[in-house]
mmCIF file of N, CA, C and O in Angstrom:
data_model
loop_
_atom_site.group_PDB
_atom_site.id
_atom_site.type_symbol
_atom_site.label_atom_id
_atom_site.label_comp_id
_atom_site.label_asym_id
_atom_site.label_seq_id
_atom_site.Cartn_x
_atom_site.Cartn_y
_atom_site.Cartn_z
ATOM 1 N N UNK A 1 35.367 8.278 -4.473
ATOM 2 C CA UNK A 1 33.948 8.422 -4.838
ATOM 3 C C UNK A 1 33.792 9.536 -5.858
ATOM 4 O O UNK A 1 34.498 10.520 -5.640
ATOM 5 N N UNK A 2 33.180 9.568 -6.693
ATOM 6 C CA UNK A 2 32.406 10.071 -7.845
ATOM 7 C C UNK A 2 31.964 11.713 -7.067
ATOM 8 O O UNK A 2 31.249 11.932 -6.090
ATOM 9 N N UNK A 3 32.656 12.590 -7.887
ATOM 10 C CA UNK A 3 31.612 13.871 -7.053
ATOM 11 C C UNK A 3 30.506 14.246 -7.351
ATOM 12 O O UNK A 3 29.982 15.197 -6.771
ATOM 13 N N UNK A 4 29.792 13.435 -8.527
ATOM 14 C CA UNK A 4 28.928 13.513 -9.729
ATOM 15 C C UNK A 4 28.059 12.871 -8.881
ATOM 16 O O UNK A 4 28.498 11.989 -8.142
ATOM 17 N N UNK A 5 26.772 13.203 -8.865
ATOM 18 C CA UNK A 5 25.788 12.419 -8.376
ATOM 19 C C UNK A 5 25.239 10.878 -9.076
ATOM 20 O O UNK A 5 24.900 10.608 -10.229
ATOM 21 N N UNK A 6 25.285 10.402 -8.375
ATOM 22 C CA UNK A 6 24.413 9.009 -9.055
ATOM 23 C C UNK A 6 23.189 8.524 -8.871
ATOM 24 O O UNK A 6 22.906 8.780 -7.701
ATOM 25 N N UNK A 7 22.008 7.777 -9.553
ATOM 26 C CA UNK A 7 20.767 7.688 -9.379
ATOM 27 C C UNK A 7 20.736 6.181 -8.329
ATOM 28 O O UNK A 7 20.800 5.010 -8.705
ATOM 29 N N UNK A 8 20.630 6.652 -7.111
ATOM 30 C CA UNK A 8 20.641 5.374 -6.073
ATOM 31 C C UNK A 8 21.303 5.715 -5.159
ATOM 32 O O UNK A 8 21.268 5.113 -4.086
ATOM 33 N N UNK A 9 22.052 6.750 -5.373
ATOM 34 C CA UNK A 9 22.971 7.623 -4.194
ATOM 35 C C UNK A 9 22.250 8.265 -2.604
ATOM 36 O O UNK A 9 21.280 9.003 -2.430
ATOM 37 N N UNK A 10 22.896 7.823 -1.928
ATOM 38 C CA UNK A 10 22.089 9.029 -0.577
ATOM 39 C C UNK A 10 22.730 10.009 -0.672
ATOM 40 O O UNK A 10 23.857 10.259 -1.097
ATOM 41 N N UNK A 11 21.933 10.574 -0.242
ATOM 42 C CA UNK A 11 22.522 12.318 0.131
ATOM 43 C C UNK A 11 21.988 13.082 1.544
ATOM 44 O O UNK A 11 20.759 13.067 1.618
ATOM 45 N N UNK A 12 22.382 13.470 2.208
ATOM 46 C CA UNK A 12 21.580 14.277 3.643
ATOM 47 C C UNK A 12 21.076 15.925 2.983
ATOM 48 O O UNK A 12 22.038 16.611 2.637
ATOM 49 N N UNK A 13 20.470 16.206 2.903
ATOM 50 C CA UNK A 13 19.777 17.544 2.925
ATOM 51 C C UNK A 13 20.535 18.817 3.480
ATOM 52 O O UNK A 13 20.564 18.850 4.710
ATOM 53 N N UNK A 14 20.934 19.495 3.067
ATOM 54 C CA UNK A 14 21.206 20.671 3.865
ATOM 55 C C UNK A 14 20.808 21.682 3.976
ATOM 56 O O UNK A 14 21.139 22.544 4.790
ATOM 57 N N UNK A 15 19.852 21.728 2.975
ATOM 58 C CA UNK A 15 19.042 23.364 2.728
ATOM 59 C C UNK A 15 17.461 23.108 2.934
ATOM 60 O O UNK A 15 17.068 21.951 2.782
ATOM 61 N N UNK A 16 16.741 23.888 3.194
ATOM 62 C CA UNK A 16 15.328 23.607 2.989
ATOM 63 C C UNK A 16 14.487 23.098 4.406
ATOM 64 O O UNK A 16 14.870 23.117 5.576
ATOM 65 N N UNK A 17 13.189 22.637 3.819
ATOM 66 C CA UNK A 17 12.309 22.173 4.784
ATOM 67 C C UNK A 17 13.199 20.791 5.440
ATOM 68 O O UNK A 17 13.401 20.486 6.615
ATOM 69 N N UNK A 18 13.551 20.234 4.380
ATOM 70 C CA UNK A 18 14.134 18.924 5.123
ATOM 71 C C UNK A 18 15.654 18.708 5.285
ATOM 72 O O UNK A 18 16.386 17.763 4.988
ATOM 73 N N UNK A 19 15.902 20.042 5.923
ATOM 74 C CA UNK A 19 17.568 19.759 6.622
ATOM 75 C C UNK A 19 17.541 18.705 7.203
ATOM 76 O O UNK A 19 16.588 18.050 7.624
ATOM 77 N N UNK A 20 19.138 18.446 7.244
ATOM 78 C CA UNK A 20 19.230 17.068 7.587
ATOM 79 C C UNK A 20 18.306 15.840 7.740
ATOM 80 O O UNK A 20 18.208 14.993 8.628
ATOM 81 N N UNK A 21 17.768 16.001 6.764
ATOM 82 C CA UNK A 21 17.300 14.837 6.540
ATOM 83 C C UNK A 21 18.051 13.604 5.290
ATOM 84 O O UNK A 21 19.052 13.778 4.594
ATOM 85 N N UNK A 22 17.438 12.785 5.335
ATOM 86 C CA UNK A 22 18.166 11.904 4.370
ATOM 87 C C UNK A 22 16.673 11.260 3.376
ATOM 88 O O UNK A 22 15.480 11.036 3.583
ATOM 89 N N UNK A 23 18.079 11.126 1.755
ATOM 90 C CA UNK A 23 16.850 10.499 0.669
ATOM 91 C C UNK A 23 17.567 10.205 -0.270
ATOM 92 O O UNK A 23 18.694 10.569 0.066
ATOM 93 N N UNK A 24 17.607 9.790 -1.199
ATOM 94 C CA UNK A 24 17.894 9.323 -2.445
ATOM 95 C C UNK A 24 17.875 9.660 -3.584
ATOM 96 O O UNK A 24 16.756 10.001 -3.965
ATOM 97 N N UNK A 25 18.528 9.703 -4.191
ATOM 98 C CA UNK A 25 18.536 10.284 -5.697
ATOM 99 C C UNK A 25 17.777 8.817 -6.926
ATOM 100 O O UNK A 25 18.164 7.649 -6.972
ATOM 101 N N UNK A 26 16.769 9.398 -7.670
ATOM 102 C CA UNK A 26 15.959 8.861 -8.083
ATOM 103 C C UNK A 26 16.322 9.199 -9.767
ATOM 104 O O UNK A 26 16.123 8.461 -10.731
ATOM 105 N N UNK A 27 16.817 10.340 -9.744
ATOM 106 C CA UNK A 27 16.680 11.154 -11.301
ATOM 107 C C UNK A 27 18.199 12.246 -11.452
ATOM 108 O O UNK A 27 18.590 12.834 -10.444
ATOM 109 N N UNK A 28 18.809 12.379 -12.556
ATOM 110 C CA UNK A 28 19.361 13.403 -12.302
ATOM 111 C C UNK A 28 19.078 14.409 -13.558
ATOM 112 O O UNK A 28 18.884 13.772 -14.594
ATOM 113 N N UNK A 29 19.011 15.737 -13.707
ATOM 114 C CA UNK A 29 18.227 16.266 -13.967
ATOM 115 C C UNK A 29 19.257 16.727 -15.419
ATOM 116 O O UNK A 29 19.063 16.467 -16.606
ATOM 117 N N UNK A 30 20.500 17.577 -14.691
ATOM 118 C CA UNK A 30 21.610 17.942 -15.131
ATOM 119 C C UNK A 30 22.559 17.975 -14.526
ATOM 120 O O UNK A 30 22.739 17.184 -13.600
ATOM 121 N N UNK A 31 23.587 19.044 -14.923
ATOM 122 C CA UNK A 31 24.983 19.419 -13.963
ATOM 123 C C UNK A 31 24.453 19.467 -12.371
ATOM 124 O O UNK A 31 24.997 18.868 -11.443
ATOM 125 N N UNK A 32 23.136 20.412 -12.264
ATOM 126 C CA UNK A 32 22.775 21.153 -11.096
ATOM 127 C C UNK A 32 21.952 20.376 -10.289
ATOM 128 O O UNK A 32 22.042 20.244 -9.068
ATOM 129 N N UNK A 33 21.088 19.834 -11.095
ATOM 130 C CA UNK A 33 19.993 19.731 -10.564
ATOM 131 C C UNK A 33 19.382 18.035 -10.249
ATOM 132 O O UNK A 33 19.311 17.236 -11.184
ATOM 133 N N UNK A 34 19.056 17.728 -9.119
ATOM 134 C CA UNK A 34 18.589 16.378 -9.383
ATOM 135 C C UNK A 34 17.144 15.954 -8.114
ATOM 136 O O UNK A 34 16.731 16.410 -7.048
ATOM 137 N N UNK A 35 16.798 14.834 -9.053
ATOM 138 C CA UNK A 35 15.323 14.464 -8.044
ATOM 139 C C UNK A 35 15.870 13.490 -7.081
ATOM 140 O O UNK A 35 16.613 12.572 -7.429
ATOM 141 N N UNK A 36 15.424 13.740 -5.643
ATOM 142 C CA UNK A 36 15.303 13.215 -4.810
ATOM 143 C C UNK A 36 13.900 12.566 -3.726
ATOM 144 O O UNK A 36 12.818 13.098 -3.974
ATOM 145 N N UNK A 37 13.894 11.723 -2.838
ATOM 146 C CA UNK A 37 12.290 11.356 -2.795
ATOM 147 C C UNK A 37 13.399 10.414 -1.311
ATOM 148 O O UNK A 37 14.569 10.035 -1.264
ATOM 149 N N UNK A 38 12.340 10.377 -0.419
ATOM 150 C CA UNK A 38 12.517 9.478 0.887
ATOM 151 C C UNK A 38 11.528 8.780 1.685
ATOM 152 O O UNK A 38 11.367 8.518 2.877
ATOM 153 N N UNK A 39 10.797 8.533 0.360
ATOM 154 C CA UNK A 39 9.601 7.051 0.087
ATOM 155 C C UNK A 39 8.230 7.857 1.417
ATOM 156 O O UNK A 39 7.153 7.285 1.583
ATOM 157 N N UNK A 40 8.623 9.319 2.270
ATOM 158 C CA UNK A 40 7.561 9.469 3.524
ATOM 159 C C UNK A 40 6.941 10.507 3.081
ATOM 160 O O UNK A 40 5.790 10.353 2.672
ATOM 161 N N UNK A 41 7.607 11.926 3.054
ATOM 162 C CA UNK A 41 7.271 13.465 2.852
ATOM 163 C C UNK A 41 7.382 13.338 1.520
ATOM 164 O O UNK A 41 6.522 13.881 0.827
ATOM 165 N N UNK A 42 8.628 12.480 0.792
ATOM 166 C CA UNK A 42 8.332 13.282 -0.585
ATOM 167 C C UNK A 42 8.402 11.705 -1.240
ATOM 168 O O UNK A 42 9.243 10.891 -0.858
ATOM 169 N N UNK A 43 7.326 11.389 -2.345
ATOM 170 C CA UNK A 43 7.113 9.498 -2.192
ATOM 171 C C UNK A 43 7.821 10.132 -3.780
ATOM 172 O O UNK A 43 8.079 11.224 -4.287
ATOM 173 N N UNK A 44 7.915 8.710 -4.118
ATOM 174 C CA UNK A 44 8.257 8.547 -6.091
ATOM 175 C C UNK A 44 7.389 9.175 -6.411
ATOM 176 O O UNK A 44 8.045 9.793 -7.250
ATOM 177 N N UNK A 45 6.236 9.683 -6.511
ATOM 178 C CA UNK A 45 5.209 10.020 -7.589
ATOM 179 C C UNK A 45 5.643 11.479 -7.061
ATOM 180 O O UNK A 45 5.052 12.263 -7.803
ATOM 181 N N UNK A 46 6.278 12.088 -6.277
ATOM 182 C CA UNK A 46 6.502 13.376 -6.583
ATOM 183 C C UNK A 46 7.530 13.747 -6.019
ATOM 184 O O UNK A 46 7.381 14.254 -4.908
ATOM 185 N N UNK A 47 8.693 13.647 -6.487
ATOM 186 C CA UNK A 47 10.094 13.812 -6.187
ATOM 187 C C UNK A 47 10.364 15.238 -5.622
ATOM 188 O O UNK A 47 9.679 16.157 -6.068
ATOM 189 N N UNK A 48 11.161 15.455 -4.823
ATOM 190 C CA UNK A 48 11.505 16.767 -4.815
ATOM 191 C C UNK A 48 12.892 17.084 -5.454
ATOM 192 O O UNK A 48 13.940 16.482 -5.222
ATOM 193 N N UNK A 49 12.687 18.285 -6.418
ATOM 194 C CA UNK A 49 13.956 19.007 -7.354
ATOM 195 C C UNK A 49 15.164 19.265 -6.787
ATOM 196 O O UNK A 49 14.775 20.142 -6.017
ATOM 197 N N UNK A 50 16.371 19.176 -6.565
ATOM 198 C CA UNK A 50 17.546 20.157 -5.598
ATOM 199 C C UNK A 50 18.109 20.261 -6.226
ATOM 200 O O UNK A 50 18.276 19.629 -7.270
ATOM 201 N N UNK A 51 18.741 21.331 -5.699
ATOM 202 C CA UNK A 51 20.595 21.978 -6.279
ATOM 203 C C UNK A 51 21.360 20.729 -5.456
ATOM 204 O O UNK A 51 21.187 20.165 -4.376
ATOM 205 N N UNK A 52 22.282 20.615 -6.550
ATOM 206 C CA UNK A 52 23.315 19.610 -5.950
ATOM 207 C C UNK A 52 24.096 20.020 -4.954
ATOM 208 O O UNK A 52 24.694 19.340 -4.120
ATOM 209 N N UNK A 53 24.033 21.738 -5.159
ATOM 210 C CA UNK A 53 25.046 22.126 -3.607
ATOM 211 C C UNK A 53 24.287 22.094 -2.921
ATOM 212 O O UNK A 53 24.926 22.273 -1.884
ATOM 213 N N UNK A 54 22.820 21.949 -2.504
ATOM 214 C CA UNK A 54 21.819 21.881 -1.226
ATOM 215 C C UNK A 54 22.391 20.597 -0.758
ATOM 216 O O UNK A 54 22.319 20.415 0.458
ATOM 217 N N UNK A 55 23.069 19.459 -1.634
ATOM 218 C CA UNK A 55 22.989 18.145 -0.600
ATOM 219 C C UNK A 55 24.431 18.175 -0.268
ATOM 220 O O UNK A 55 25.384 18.911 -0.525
ATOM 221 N N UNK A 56 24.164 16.803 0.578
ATOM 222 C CA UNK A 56 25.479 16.356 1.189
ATOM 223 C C UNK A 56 25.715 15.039 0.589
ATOM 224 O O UNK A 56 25.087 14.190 1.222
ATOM 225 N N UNK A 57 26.496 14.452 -0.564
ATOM 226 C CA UNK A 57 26.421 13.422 -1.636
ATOM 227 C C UNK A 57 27.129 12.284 -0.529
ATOM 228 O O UNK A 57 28.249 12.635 -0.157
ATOM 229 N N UNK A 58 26.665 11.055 0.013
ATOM 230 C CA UNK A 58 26.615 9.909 0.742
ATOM 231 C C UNK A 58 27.547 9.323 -0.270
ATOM 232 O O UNK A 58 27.381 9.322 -1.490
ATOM 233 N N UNK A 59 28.828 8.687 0.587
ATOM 234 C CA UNK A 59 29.692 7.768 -0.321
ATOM 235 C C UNK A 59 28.536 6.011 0.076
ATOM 236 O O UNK A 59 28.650 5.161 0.960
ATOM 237 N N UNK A 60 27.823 6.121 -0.757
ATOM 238 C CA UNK A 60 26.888 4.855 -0.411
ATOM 239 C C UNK A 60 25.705 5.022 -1.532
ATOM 240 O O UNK A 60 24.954 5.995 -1.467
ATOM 241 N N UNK A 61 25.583 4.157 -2.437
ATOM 242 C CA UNK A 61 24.602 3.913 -3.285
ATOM 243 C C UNK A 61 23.550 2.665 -2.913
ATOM 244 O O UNK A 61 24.155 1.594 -2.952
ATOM 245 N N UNK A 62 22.479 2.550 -2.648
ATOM 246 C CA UNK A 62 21.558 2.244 -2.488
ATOM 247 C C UNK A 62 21.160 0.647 -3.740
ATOM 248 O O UNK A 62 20.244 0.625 -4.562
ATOM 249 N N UNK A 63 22.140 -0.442 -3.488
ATOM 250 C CA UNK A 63 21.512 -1.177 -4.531
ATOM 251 C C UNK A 63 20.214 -2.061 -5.118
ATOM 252 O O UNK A 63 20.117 -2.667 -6.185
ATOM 253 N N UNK A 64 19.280 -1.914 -4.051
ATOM 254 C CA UNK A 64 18.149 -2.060 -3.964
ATOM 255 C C UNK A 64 17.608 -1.400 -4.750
ATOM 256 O O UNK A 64 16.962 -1.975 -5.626
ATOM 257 N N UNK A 65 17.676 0.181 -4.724
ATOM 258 C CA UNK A 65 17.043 0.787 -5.564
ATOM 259 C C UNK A 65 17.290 1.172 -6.721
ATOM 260 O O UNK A 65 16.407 1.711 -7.388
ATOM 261 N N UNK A 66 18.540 0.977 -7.202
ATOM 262 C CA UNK A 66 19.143 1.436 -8.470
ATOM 263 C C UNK A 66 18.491 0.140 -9.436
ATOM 264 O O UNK A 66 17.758 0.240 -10.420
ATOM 265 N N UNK A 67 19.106 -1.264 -8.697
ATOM 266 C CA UNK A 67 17.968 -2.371 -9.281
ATOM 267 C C UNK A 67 16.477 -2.360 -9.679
ATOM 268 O O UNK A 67 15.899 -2.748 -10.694
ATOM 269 N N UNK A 68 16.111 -1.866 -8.702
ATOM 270 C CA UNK A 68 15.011 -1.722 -8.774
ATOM 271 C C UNK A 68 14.124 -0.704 -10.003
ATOM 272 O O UNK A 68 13.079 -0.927 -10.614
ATOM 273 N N UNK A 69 14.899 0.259 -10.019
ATOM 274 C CA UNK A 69 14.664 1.371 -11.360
ATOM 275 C C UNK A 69 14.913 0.725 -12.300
ATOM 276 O O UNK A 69 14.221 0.874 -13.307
ATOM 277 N N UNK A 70 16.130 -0.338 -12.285
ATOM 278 C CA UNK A 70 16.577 -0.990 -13.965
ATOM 279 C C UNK A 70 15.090 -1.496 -13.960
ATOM 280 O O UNK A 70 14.140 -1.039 -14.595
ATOM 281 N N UNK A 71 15.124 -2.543 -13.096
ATOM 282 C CA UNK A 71 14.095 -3.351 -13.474
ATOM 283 C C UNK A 71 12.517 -2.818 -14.252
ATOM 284 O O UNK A 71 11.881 -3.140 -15.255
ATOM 285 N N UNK A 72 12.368 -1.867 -13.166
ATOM 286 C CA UNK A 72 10.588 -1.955 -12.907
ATOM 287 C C UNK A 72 10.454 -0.099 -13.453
ATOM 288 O O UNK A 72 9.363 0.417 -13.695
ATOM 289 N N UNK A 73 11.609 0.553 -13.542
ATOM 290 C CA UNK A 73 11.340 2.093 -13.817
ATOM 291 C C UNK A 73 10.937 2.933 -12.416
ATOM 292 O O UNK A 73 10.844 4.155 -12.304
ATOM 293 N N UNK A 74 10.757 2.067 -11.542
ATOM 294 C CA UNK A 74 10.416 3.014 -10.159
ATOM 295 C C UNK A 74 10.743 2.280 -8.655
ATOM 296 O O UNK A 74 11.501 1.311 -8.621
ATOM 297 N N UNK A 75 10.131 2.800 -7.448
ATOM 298 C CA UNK A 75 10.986 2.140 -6.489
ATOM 299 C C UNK A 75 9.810 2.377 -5.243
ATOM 300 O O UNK A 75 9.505 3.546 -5.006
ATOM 301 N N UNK A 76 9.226 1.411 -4.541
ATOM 302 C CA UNK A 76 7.770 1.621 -3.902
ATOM 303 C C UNK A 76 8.503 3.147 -2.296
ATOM 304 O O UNK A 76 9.489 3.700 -1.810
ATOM 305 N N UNK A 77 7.523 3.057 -2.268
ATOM 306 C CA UNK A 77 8.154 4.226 -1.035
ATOM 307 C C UNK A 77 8.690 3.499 0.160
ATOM 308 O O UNK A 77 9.777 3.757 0.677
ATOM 309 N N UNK A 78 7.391 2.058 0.794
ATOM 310 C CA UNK A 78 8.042 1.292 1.314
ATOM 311 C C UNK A 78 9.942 0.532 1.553
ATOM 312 O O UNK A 78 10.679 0.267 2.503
ATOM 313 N N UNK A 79 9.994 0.462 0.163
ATOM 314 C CA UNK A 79 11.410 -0.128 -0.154
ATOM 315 C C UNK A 79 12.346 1.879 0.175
ATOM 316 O O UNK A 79 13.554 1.877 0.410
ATOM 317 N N UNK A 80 11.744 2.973 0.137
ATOM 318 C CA UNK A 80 12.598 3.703 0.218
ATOM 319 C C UNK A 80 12.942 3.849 1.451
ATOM 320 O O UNK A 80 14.041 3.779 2.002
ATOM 321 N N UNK A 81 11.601 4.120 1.947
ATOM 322 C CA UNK A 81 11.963 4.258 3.965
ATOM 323 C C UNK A 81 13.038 3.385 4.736
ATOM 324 O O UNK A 81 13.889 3.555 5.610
ATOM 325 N N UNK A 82 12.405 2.069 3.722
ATOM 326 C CA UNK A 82 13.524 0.912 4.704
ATOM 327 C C UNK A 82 14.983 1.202 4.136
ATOM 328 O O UNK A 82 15.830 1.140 5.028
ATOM 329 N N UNK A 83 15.374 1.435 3.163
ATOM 330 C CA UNK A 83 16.642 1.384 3.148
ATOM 331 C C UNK A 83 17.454 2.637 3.051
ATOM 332 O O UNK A 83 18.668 2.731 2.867
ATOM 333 N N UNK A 84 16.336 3.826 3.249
ATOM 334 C CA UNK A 84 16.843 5.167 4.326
ATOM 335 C C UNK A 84 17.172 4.958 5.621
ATOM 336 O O UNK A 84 18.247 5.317 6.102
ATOM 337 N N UNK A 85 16.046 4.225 6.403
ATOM 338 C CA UNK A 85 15.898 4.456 6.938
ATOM 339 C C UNK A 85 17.821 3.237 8.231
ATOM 340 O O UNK A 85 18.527 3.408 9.225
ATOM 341 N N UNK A 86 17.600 2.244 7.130
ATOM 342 C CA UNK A 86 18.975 1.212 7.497
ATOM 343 C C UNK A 86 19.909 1.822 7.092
ATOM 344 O O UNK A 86 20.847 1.690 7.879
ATOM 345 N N UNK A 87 20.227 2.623 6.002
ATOM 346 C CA UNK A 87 21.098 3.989 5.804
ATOM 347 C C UNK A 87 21.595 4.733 7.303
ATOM 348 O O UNK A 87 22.638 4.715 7.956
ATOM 349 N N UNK A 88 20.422 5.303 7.440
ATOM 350 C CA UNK A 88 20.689 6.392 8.617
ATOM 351 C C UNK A 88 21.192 5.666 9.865
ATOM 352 O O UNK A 88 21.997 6.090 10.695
ATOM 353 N N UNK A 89 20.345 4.091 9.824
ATOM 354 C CA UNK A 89 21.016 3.484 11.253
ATOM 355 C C UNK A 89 22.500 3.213 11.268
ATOM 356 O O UNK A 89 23.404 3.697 11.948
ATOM 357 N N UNK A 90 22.488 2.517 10.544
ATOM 358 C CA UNK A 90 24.166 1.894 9.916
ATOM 359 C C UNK A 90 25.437 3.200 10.251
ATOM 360 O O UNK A 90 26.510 2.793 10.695
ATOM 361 N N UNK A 91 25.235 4.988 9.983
ATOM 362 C CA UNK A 91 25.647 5.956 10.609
ATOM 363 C C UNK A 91 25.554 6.514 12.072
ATOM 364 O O UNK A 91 26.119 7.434 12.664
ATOM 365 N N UNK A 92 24.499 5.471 12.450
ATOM 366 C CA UNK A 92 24.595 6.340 14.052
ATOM 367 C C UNK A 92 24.084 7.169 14.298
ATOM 368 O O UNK A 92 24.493 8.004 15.105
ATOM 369 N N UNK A 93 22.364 7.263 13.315
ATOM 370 C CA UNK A 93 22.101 8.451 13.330
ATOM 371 C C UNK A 93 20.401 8.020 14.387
ATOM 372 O O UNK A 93 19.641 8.925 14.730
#
């Protein structure tokens, strides 16, 4: 796997309000920095910023949503929850 983040990637949270939590990479910013969003607390219309060392980079890209950005430029929050949320099940979480 890529140590580089990718836009469709999960990642778990490790720093912040939403430790361990899980979300998606939507944007990447630069080397450091990239937008993340988990369609509930933080929707597409307002991503939250991270350091790439705050996450935990998921060997699992999200192809729903990476499609979904080609296509349409964005990704409903609905479509994020669900396939966070089948993410997190699929781990046992």
């Amino acid at each position: 796997m890529d140590a580089r983040p990718q836009i469709g990637q999960f990642v778990k949270v490790l720093r912040g309000k939403d430790e361990d939590s899980y979300a998606v990479i939507i944007d990447i910013i630069d080397e450091r920095f990239v937008l993340i969003v988990d369609g509930d607390k933080r929707r597409f219309d307002s991503p939250k910023r991270k350091n790439v060392l705050h996450l935990q980079l998921q060997p699992a890209i999200s192809q729903e949503v990476t499609s979904s950005l080609q296509e349409t430029g964005r990704v409903t929050n609905a479509k994020l929850r669900y396939v966070i949320q089948k993410f997190a099940h699929a781990k046992g979480e």
